C-alpha cells in the first residue's frame, strides 16, 4: 500500500488543499465535540471521519472500505483492501497516541503481550497556533522499530490508579 498512500503527499494541489482546509475542519470537529468549553474524547472519531473523507476524495469510494467495527483494534478503514489506522493528536508532543482504548488494567497488559504492528498509520498532529503535521508511517517502519526497541519500550501501559483511557505508543525519538 506504500505506493498508494504516498500519492497524497506527492499531489501538490491536494497538499495545498489539506494545509488550507484541514485546520478549519478540525476546528469544527472540536466545536462539535465540546461541552462547557471542554473538548470530549469523541473528537478523535470526528477527525477520523474527516481523514476518511479525504481518502474517499483522493482514491474514490470504491477503494475505501469504512464498514470496520469500532471495536476493531487499530484498523479504522481499509484502503484498496489493506488495513489503515488513523491517529490524531493535539499538542507539540507525539506522546499520547492510543493503540487501544481501555481503562481495564488486565486488558491493557494482555494487549501489550499480544500486540504487533499490523497496518500503516496516517498520523495528524494538531498544534494550534503553531505548525502541525500530516504523517504517513508505513507498517514496515513500525515493525523495524518494534524489533529494535522491543515490546516493553514500544508500548506504554497506563499507570495503575490513573484514568488515561488507553494503551499508548511510547514517544520514541529515533
JSON list of C-alpha atoms in Angstrom, two decimals:
[
{"chain": "A", "resi": 1, "resn": "UNK", "atom": "CA", "xyz": [0.00, 0.00, 0.00]},
{"chain": "A", "resi": 2, "resn": "UNK", "atom": "CA", "xyz": [3.01, 2.30, 0.38]},
{"chain": "A", "resi": 3, "resn": "UNK", "atom": "CA", "xyz": [2.84, 3.49, -3.21]},
{"chain": "A", "resi": 4, "resn": "UNK", "atom": "CA", "xyz": [-0.86, 4.41, -2.96]},
{"chain": "A", "resi": 5, "resn": "UNK", "atom": "CA", "xyz": [-0.80, 6.37, 0.31]},
{"chain": "A", "resi": 6, "resn": "UNK", "atom": "CA", "xyz": [2.30, 8.27, -0.72]},
{"chain": "A", "resi": 7, "resn": "UNK", "atom": "CA", "xyz": [0.21, 9.73, -3.56]},
{"chain": "A", "resi": 8, "resn": "UNK", "atom": "CA", "xyz": [-1.45, 12.04, -1.03]},
{"chain": "A", "resi": 9, "resn": "UNK", "atom": "CA", "xyz": [1.91, 13.66, -0.28]},
{"chain": "A", "resi": 10, "resn": "UNK", "atom": "CA", "xyz": [3.02, 13.81, -3.92]},
{"chain": "A", "resi": 11, "resn": "UNK", "atom": "CA", "xyz": [-0.14, 15.57, -5.12]},
{"chain": "A", "resi": 12, "resn": "UNK", "atom": "CA", "xyz": [0.86, 19.26, -4.75]},
{"chain": "A", "resi": 13, "resn": "UNK", "atom": "CA", "xyz": [-2.70, 20.51, -5.26]},
{"chain": "A", "resi": 14, "resn": "UNK", "atom": "CA", "xyz": [-4.05, 18.14, -2.60]},
{"chain": "A", "resi": 15, "resn": "UNK", "atom": "CA", "xyz": [-1.27, 19.07, -0.18]},
{"chain": "A", "resi": 16, "resn": "UNK", "atom": "CA", "xyz": [-2.21, 22.75, -0.51]},
{"chain": "A", "resi": 17, "resn": "UNK", "atom": "CA", "xyz": [-5.87, 21.90, -0.03]},
{"chain": "A", "resi": 18, "resn": "UNK", "atom": "CA", "xyz": [-5.02, 19.92, 3.13]},
{"chain": "A", "resi": 19, "resn": "UNK", "atom": "CA", "xyz": [-2.94, 22.79, 4.51]},
{"chain": "A", "resi": 20, "resn": "UNK", "atom": "CA", "xyz": [-5.76, 25.23, 3.86]},
{"chain": "A", "resi": 21, "resn": "UNK", "atom": "CA", "xyz": [-8.84, 23.18, 4.82]},
{"chain": "A", "resi": 22, "resn": "UNK", "atom": "CA", "xyz": [-7.79, 20.62, 7.44]},
{"chain": "A", "resi": 23, "resn": "UNK", "atom": "CA", "xyz": [-7.25, 23.11, 10.29]},
{"chain": "A", "resi": 24, "resn": "UNK", "atom": "CA", "xyz": [-10.69, 24.61, 9.64]},
{"chain": "A", "resi": 25, "resn": "UNK", "atom": "CA", "xyz": [-12.36, 21.17, 9.54]},
{"chain": "A", "resi": 26, "resn": "UNK", "atom": "CA", "xyz": [-10.58, 20.07, 12.71]},
{"chain": "A", "resi": 27, "resn": "UNK", "atom": "CA", "xyz": [-11.66, 23.28, 14.43]},
{"chain": "A", "resi": 28, "resn": "UNK", "atom": "CA", "xyz": [-15.26, 22.44, 13.50]},
{"chain": "A", "resi": 29, "resn": "UNK", "atom": "CA", "xyz": [-14.71, 18.92, 14.88]},
{"chain": "A", "resi": 30, "resn": "UNK", "atom": "CA", "xyz": [-13.58, 20.38, 18.20]},
{"chain": "A", "resi": 31, "resn": "UNK", "atom": "CA", "xyz": [-16.59, 22.70, 18.36]},
{"chain": "A", "resi": 32, "resn": "UNK", "atom": "CA", "xyz": [-18.91, 19.78, 17.56]},
{"chain": "A", "resi": 33, "resn": "UNK", "atom": "CA", "xyz": [-17.28, 17.65, 20.27]},
{"chain": "A", "resi": 34, "resn": "UNK", "atom": "CA", "xyz": [-17.20, 20.28, 23.02]},
{"chain": "A", "resi": 35, "resn": "UNK", "atom": "CA", "xyz": [-19.35, 20.86, 26.06]},
{"chain": "A", "resi": 36, "resn": "UNK", "atom": "CA", "xyz": [-18.86, 23.66, 28.55]},
{"chain": "A", "resi": 37, "resn": "UNK", "atom": "CA", "xyz": [-15.66, 24.71, 26.77]},
{"chain": "A", "resi": 38, "resn": "UNK", "atom": "CA", "xyz": [-14.02, 21.26, 27.04]},
{"chain": "A", "resi": 39, "resn": "UNK", "atom": "CA", "xyz": [-13.29, 19.06, 24.03]},
{"chain": "A", "resi": 40, "resn": "UNK", "atom": "CA", "xyz": [-14.52, 15.50, 24.53]},
{"chain": "A", "resi": 41, "resn": "UNK", "atom": "CA", "xyz": [-12.62, 12.39, 23.52]},
{"chain": "A", "resi": 42, "resn": "UNK", "atom": "CA", "xyz": [-15.17, 11.76, 20.75]},
{"chain": "A", "resi": 43, "resn": "UNK", "atom": "CA", "xyz": [-13.33, 14.44, 18.76]},
{"chain": "A", "resi": 44, "resn": "UNK", "atom": "CA", "xyz": [-10.99, 11.67, 17.59]},
{"chain": "A", "resi": 45, "resn": "UNK", "atom": "CA", "xyz": [-13.86, 9.88, 15.85]},
{"chain": "A", "resi": 46, "resn": "UNK", "atom": "CA", "xyz": [-14.97, 13.09, 14.15]},
{"chain": "A", "resi": 47, "resn": "UNK", "atom": "CA", "xyz": [-11.42, 13.83, 12.99]},
{"chain": "A", "resi": 48, "resn": "UNK", "atom": "CA", "xyz": [-11.11, 10.25, 11.74]},
{"chain": "A", "resi": 49, "resn": "UNK", "atom": "CA", "xyz": [-14.22, 10.76, 9.58]},
{"chain": "A", "resi": 50, "resn": "UNK", "atom": "CA", "xyz": [-12.63, 13.89, 8.10]},
{"chain": "A", "resi": 51, "resn": "UNK", "atom": "CA", "xyz": [-9.49, 11.93, 7.13]},
{"chain": "A", "resi": 52, "resn": "UNK", "atom": "CA", "xyz": [-11.63, 9.12, 5.70]},
{"chain": "A", "resi": 53, "resn": "UNK", "atom": "CA", "xyz": [-13.47, 11.71, 3.60]},
{"chain": "A", "resi": 54, "resn": "UNK", "atom": "CA", "xyz": [-10.07, 12.86, 2.32]},
{"chain": "A", "resi": 55, "resn": "UNK", "atom": "CA", "xyz": [-9.19, 9.28, 1.36]},
{"chain": "A", "resi": 56, "resn": "UNK", "atom": "CA", "xyz": [-12.51, 8.90, -0.48]},
{"chain": "A", "resi": 57, "resn": "UNK", "atom": "CA", "xyz": [-11.90, 12.22, -2.25]},
{"chain": "A", "resi": 58, "resn": "UNK", "atom": "CA", "xyz": [-8.43, 11.11, -3.37]},
{"chain": "A", "resi": 59, "resn": "UNK", "atom": "CA", "xyz": [-8.93, 7.41, -4.10]},
{"chain": "A", "resi": 60, "resn": "UNK", "atom": "CA", "xyz": [-12.67, 7.03, -4.71]},
{"chain": "A", "resi": 61, "resn": "UNK", "atom": "CA", "xyz": [-15.42, 5.50, -2.63]},
{"chain": "A", "resi": 62, "resn": "UNK", "atom": "CA", "xyz": [-14.98, 2.06, -4.20]},
{"chain": "A", "resi": 63, "resn": "UNK", "atom": "CA", "xyz": [-11.39, 1.87, -2.85]},
{"chain": "A", "resi": 64, "resn": "UNK", "atom": "CA", "xyz": [-12.12, 2.95, 0.73]},
{"chain": "A", "resi": 65, "resn": "UNK", "atom": "CA", "xyz": [-13.88, 0.45, 2.98]},
{"chain": "A", "resi": 66, "resn": "UNK", "atom": "CA", "xyz": [-15.42, 2.16, 6.00]},
{"chain": "A", "resi": 67, "resn": "UNK", "atom": "CA", "xyz": [-17.52, -0.63, 7.49]},
{"chain": "A", "resi": 68, "resn": "UNK", "atom": "CA", "xyz": [-14.96, -1.55, 10.16]},
{"chain": "A", "resi": 69, "resn": "UNK", "atom": "CA", "xyz": [-16.31, -2.40, 13.64]},
{"chain": "A", "resi": 70, "resn": "UNK", "atom": "CA", "xyz": [-15.47, 0.34, 16.16]},
{"chain": "A", "resi": 71, "resn": "UNK", "atom": "CA", "xyz": [-14.18, -2.39, 18.47]},
{"chain": "A", "resi": 72, "resn": "UNK", "atom": "CA", "xyz": [-11.54, -3.45, 15.91]},
{"chain": "A", "resi": 73, "resn": "UNK", "atom": "CA", "xyz": [-8.18, -2.53, 17.43]},
{"chain": "A", "resi": 74, "resn": "UNK", "atom": "CA", "xyz": [-6.02, -0.24, 15.35]},
{"chain": "A", "resi": 75, "resn": "UNK", "atom": "CA", "xyz": [-7.83, -0.62, 11.99]},
{"chain": "A", "resi": 76, "resn": "UNK", "atom": "CA", "xyz": [-10.05, 2.36, 11.16]},
{"chain": "A", "resi": 77, "resn": "UNK", "atom": "CA", "xyz": [-10.51, 1.91, 7.41]},
{"chain": "A", "resi": 78, "resn": "UNK", "atom": "CA", "xyz": [-9.30, -0.27, 4.56]},
{"chain": "A", "resi": 79, "resn": "UNK", "atom": "CA", "xyz": [-7.71, 1.35, 1.53]},
{"chain": "A", "resi": 80, "resn": "UNK", "atom": "CA", "xyz": [-7.54, -0.89, -1.53]},
{"chain": "A", "resi": 81, "resn": "UNK", "atom": "CA", "xyz": [-8.31, -3.78, 0.82]},
{"chain": "A", "resi": 82, "resn": "UNK", "atom": "CA", "xyz": [-5.37, -3.04, 3.14]},
{"chain": "A", "resi": 83, "resn": "UNK", "atom": "CA", "xyz": [-5.94, -2.02, 6.80]},
{"chain": "A", "resi": 84, "resn": "UNK", "atom": "CA", "xyz": [-5.09, 1.53, 7.81]},
{"chain": "A", "resi": 85, "resn": "UNK", "atom": "CA", "xyz": [-5.02, 3.20, 11.21]},
{"chain": "A", "resi": 86, "resn": "UNK", "atom": "CA", "xyz": [-5.84, 6.89, 11.55]},
{"chain": "A", "resi": 87, "resn": "UNK", "atom": "CA", "xyz": [-4.44, 8.69, 14.58]},
{"chain": "A", "resi": 88, "resn": "UNK", "atom": "CA", "xyz": [-4.83, 12.32, 15.60]},
{"chain": "A", "resi": 89, "resn": "UNK", "atom": "CA", "xyz": [-3.08, 14.05, 18.47]},
{"chain": "A", "resi": 90, "resn": "UNK", "atom": "CA", "xyz": [-3.14, 17.59, 19.79]},
{"chain": "A", "resi": 91, "resn": "UNK", "atom": "CA", "xyz": [-0.02, 19.40, 21.03]},
{"chain": "A", "resi": 92, "resn": "UNK", "atom": "CA", "xyz": [3.69, 19.68, 20.34]},
{"chain": "A", "resi": 93, "resn": "UNK", "atom": "CA", "xyz": [4.49, 16.22, 21.68]},
{"chain": "A", "resi": 94, "resn": "UNK", "atom": "CA", "xyz": [3.94, 12.95, 19.84]},
{"chain": "A", "resi": 95, "resn": "UNK", "atom": "CA", "xyz": [3.01, 11.26, 23.11]},
{"chain": "A", "resi": 96, "resn": "UNK", "atom": "CA", "xyz": [-0.49, 10.03, 23.82]},
{"chain": "A", "resi": 97, "resn": "UNK", "atom": "CA", "xyz": [-1.15, 8.15, 20.58]},
{"chain": "A", "resi": 98, "resn": "UNK", "atom": "CA", "xyz": [-3.55, 5.38, 21.64]},
{"chain": "A", "resi": 99, "resn": "UNK", "atom": "CA", "xyz": [-3.14, 1.84, 20.35]},
{"chain": "A", "resi": 100, "resn": "UNK", "atom": "CA", "xyz": [-6.28, 0.67, 22.13]},
{"chain": "A", "resi": 101, "resn": "UNK", "atom": "CA", "xyz": [-8.91, 2.42, 24.23]},
{"chain": "A", "resi": 102, "resn": "UNK", "atom": "CA", "xyz": [-9.45, 0.71, 27.57]},
{"chain": "A", "resi": 103, "resn": "UNK", "atom": "CA", "xyz": [-9.41, 1.54, 31.28]},
{"chain": "A", "resi": 104, "resn": "UNK", "atom": "CA", "xyz": [-9.12, -2.12, 32.28]},
{"chain": "A", "resi": 105, "resn": "UNK", "atom": "CA", "xyz": [-5.57, -2.78, 33.59]},
{"chain": "A", "resi": 106, "resn": "UNK", "atom": "CA", "xyz": [-5.69, -6.52, 32.86]},
{"chain": "A", "resi": 107, "resn": "UNK", "atom": "CA", "xyz": [-6.92, -5.94, 29.31]},
{"chain": "A", "resi": 108, "resn": "UNK", "atom": "CA", "xyz": [-4.09, -3.41, 28.80]},
{"chain": "A", "resi": 109, "resn": "UNK", "atom": "CA", "xyz": [-1.49, -5.96, 29.94]},
{"chain": "A", "resi": 110, "resn": "UNK", "atom": "CA", "xyz": [-2.94, -8.66, 27.70]},
{"chain": "A", "resi": 111, "resn": "UNK", "atom": "CA", "xyz": [-2.91, -6.24, 24.79]},
{"chain": "A", "resi": 112, "resn": "UNK", "atom": "CA", "xyz": [0.76, -5.44, 25.33]},
{"chain": "A", "resi": 113, "resn": "UNK", "atom": "CA", "xyz": [1.70, -9.12, 25.45]},
{"chain": "A", "resi": 114, "resn": "UNK", "atom": "CA", "xyz": [-0.13, -9.87, 22.18]},
{"chain": "A", "resi": 115, "resn": "UNK", "atom": "CA", "xyz": [0.35, -6.67, 20.17]},
{"chain": "A", "resi": 116, "resn": "UNK", "atom": "CA", "xyz": [2.39, -6.49, 17.00]},
{"chain": "A", "resi": 117, "resn": "UNK", "atom": "CA", "xyz": [2.06, -3.68, 14.40]},
{"chain": "A", "resi": 118, "resn": "UNK", "atom": "CA", "xyz": [-0.18, -4.82, 11.55]},
{"chain": "A", "resi": 119, "resn": "UNK", "atom": "CA", "xyz": [-1.17, -1.79, 9.50]},
{"chain": "A", "resi": 120, "resn": "UNK", "atom": "CA", "xyz": [0.06, 1.50, 8.08]},
{"chain": "A", "resi": 121, "resn": "UNK", "atom": "CA", "xyz": [-0.72, 4.68, 10.03]},
{"chain": "A", "resi": 122, "resn": "UNK", "atom": "CA", "xyz": [-1.81, 8.14, 8.95]},
{"chain": "A", "resi": 123, "resn": "UNK", "atom": "CA", "xyz": [-0.97, 10.43, 11.88]},
{"chain": "A", "resi": 124, "resn": "UNK", "atom": "CA", "xyz": [-2.21, 14.01, 12.08]},
{"chain": "A", "resi": 125, "resn": "UNK", "atom": "CA", "xyz": [-0.66, 16.29, 14.69]},
{"chain": "A", "resi": 126, "resn": "UNK", "atom": "CA", "xyz": [-2.78, 19.30, 15.60]},
{"chain": "A", "resi": 127, "resn": "UNK", "atom": "CA", "xyz": [-0.73, 22.07, 17.17]},
{"chain": "A", "resi": 128, "resn": "UNK", "atom": "CA", "xyz": [-2.99, 25.12, 17.34]},
{"chain": "A", "resi": 129, "resn": "UNK", "atom": "CA", "xyz": [-1.17, 28.42, 16.73]},
{"chain": "A", "resi": 130, "resn": "UNK", "atom": "CA", "xyz": [1.95, 26.58, 15.54]},
{"chain": "A", "resi": 131, "resn": "UNK", "atom": "CA", "xyz": [2.98, 24.06, 12.89]},
{"chain": "A", "resi": 132, "resn": "UNK", "atom": "CA", "xyz": [1.28, 20.68, 13.00]},
{"chain": "A", "resi": 133, "resn": "UNK", "atom": "CA", "xyz": [1.82, 17.77, 10.66]},
{"chain": "A", "resi": 134, "resn": "UNK", "atom": "CA", "xyz": [0.33, 15.06, 8.49]},
{"chain": "A", "resi": 135, "resn": "UNK", "atom": "CA", "xyz": [2.46, 11.91, 8.52]},
{"chain": "A", "resi": 136, "resn": "UNK", "atom": "CA", "xyz": [2.45, 8.51, 6.87]},
{"chain": "A", "resi": 137, "resn": "UNK", "atom": "CA", "xyz": [4.07, 5.76, 8.94]},
{"chain": "A", "resi": 138, "resn": "UNK", "atom": "CA", "xyz": [4.47, 2.58, 6.87]},
{"chain": "A", "resi": 139, "resn": "UNK", "atom": "CA", "xyz": [3.93, -0.78, 8.54]},
{"chain": "A", "resi": 140, "resn": "UNK", "atom": "CA", "xyz": [7.48, -1.86, 7.71]},
{"chain": "A", "resi": 141, "resn": "UNK", "atom": "CA", "xyz": [8.92, 1.14, 9.62]},
{"chain": "A", "resi": 142, "resn": "UNK", "atom": "CA", "xyz": [6.78, 0.27, 12.64]},
{"chain": "A", "resi": 143, "resn": "UNK", "atom": "CA", "xyz": [7.92, -3.36, 12.55]},
{"chain": "A", "resi": 144, "resn": "UNK", "atom": "CA", "xyz": [11.58, -2.32, 12.34]},
{"chain": "A", "resi": 145, "resn": "UNK", "atom": "CA", "xyz": [11.20, 0.00, 15.34]},
{"chain": "A", "resi": 146, "resn": "UNK", "atom": "CA", "xyz": [9.25, -2.62, 17.29]},
{"chain": "A", "resi": 147, "resn": "UNK", "atom": "CA", "xyz": [12.02, -5.15, 16.65]},
{"chain": "A", "resi": 148, "resn": "UNK", "atom": "CA", "xyz": [14.74, -2.65, 17.52]},
{"chain": "A", "resi": 149, "resn": "UNK", "atom": "CA", "xyz": [13.38, -1.32, 20.83]},
{"chain": "A", "resi": 150, "resn": "UNK", "atom": "CA", "xyz": [11.19, -4.26, 21.90]},
{"chain": "A", "resi": 151, "resn": "UNK", "atom": "CA", "xyz": [7.64, -4.64, 23.11]},
{"chain": "A", "resi": 152, "resn": "UNK", "atom": "CA", "xyz": [8.22, -3.13, 26.57]},
{"chain": "A", "resi": 153, "resn": "UNK", "atom": "CA", "xyz": [9.65, 0.10, 25.13]},
{"chain": "A", "resi": 154, "resn": "UNK", "atom": "CA", "xyz": [7.24, 0.33, 22.19]},
{"chain": "A", "resi": 155, "resn": "UNK", "atom": "CA", "xyz": [4.05, 0.14, 24.25]},
{"chain": "A", "resi": 156, "resn": "UNK", "atom": "CA", "xyz": [3.26, 2.36, 27.22]},
{"chain": "A", "resi": 157, "resn": "UNK", "atom": "CA", "xyz": [0.87, 0.78, 29.72]},
{"chain": "A", "resi": 158, "resn": "UNK", "atom": "CA", "xyz": [-1.21, 3.19, 31.84]},
{"chain": "A", "resi": 159, "resn": "UNK", "atom": "CA", "xyz": [-0.06, 3.76, 35.40]},
{"chain": "A", "resi": 160, "resn": "UNK", "atom": "CA", "xyz": [-2.18, 1.99, 37.99]},
{"chain": "A", "resi": 161, "resn": "UNK", "atom": "CA", "xyz": [-4.76, 4.22, 39.65]},
{"chain": "A", "resi": 162, "resn": "UNK", "atom": "CA", "xyz": [-4.93, 6.67, 36.74]},
{"chain": "A", "resi": 163, "resn": "UNK", "atom": "CA", "xyz": [-7.60, 7.07, 34.06]},
{"chain": "A", "resi": 164, "resn": "UNK", "atom": "CA", "xyz": [-5.66, 7.62, 30.82]},
{"chain": "A", "resi": 165, "resn": "UNK", "atom": "CA", "xyz": [-8.30, 5.70, 28.82]},
{"chain": "A", "resi": 166, "resn": "UNK", "atom": "CA", "xyz": [-5.92, 3.53, 26.88]},
{"chain": "A", "resi": 167, "resn": "UNK", "atom": "CA", "xyz": [-2.65, 1.88, 25.96]},
{"chain": "A", "resi": 168, "resn": "UNK", "atom": "CA", "xyz": [-0.29, 4.23, 24.15]},
{"chain": "A", "resi": 169, "resn": "UNK", "atom": "CA", "xyz": [2.56, 4.03, 21.72]},
{"chain": "A", "resi": 170, "resn": "UNK", "atom": "CA", "xyz": [5.69, 5.21, 23.51]},
{"chain": "A", "resi": 171, "resn": "UNK", "atom": "CA", "xyz": [7.06, 8.54, 22.34]},
{"chain": "A", "resi": 172, "resn": "UNK", "atom": "CA", "xyz": [10.24, 7.42, 20.64]},
{"chain": "A", "resi": 173, "resn": "UNK", "atom": "CA", "xyz": [12.80, 9.72, 19.06]},
{"chain": "A", "resi": 174, "resn": "UNK", "atom": "CA", "xyz": [14.98, 7.90, 16.57]}
]
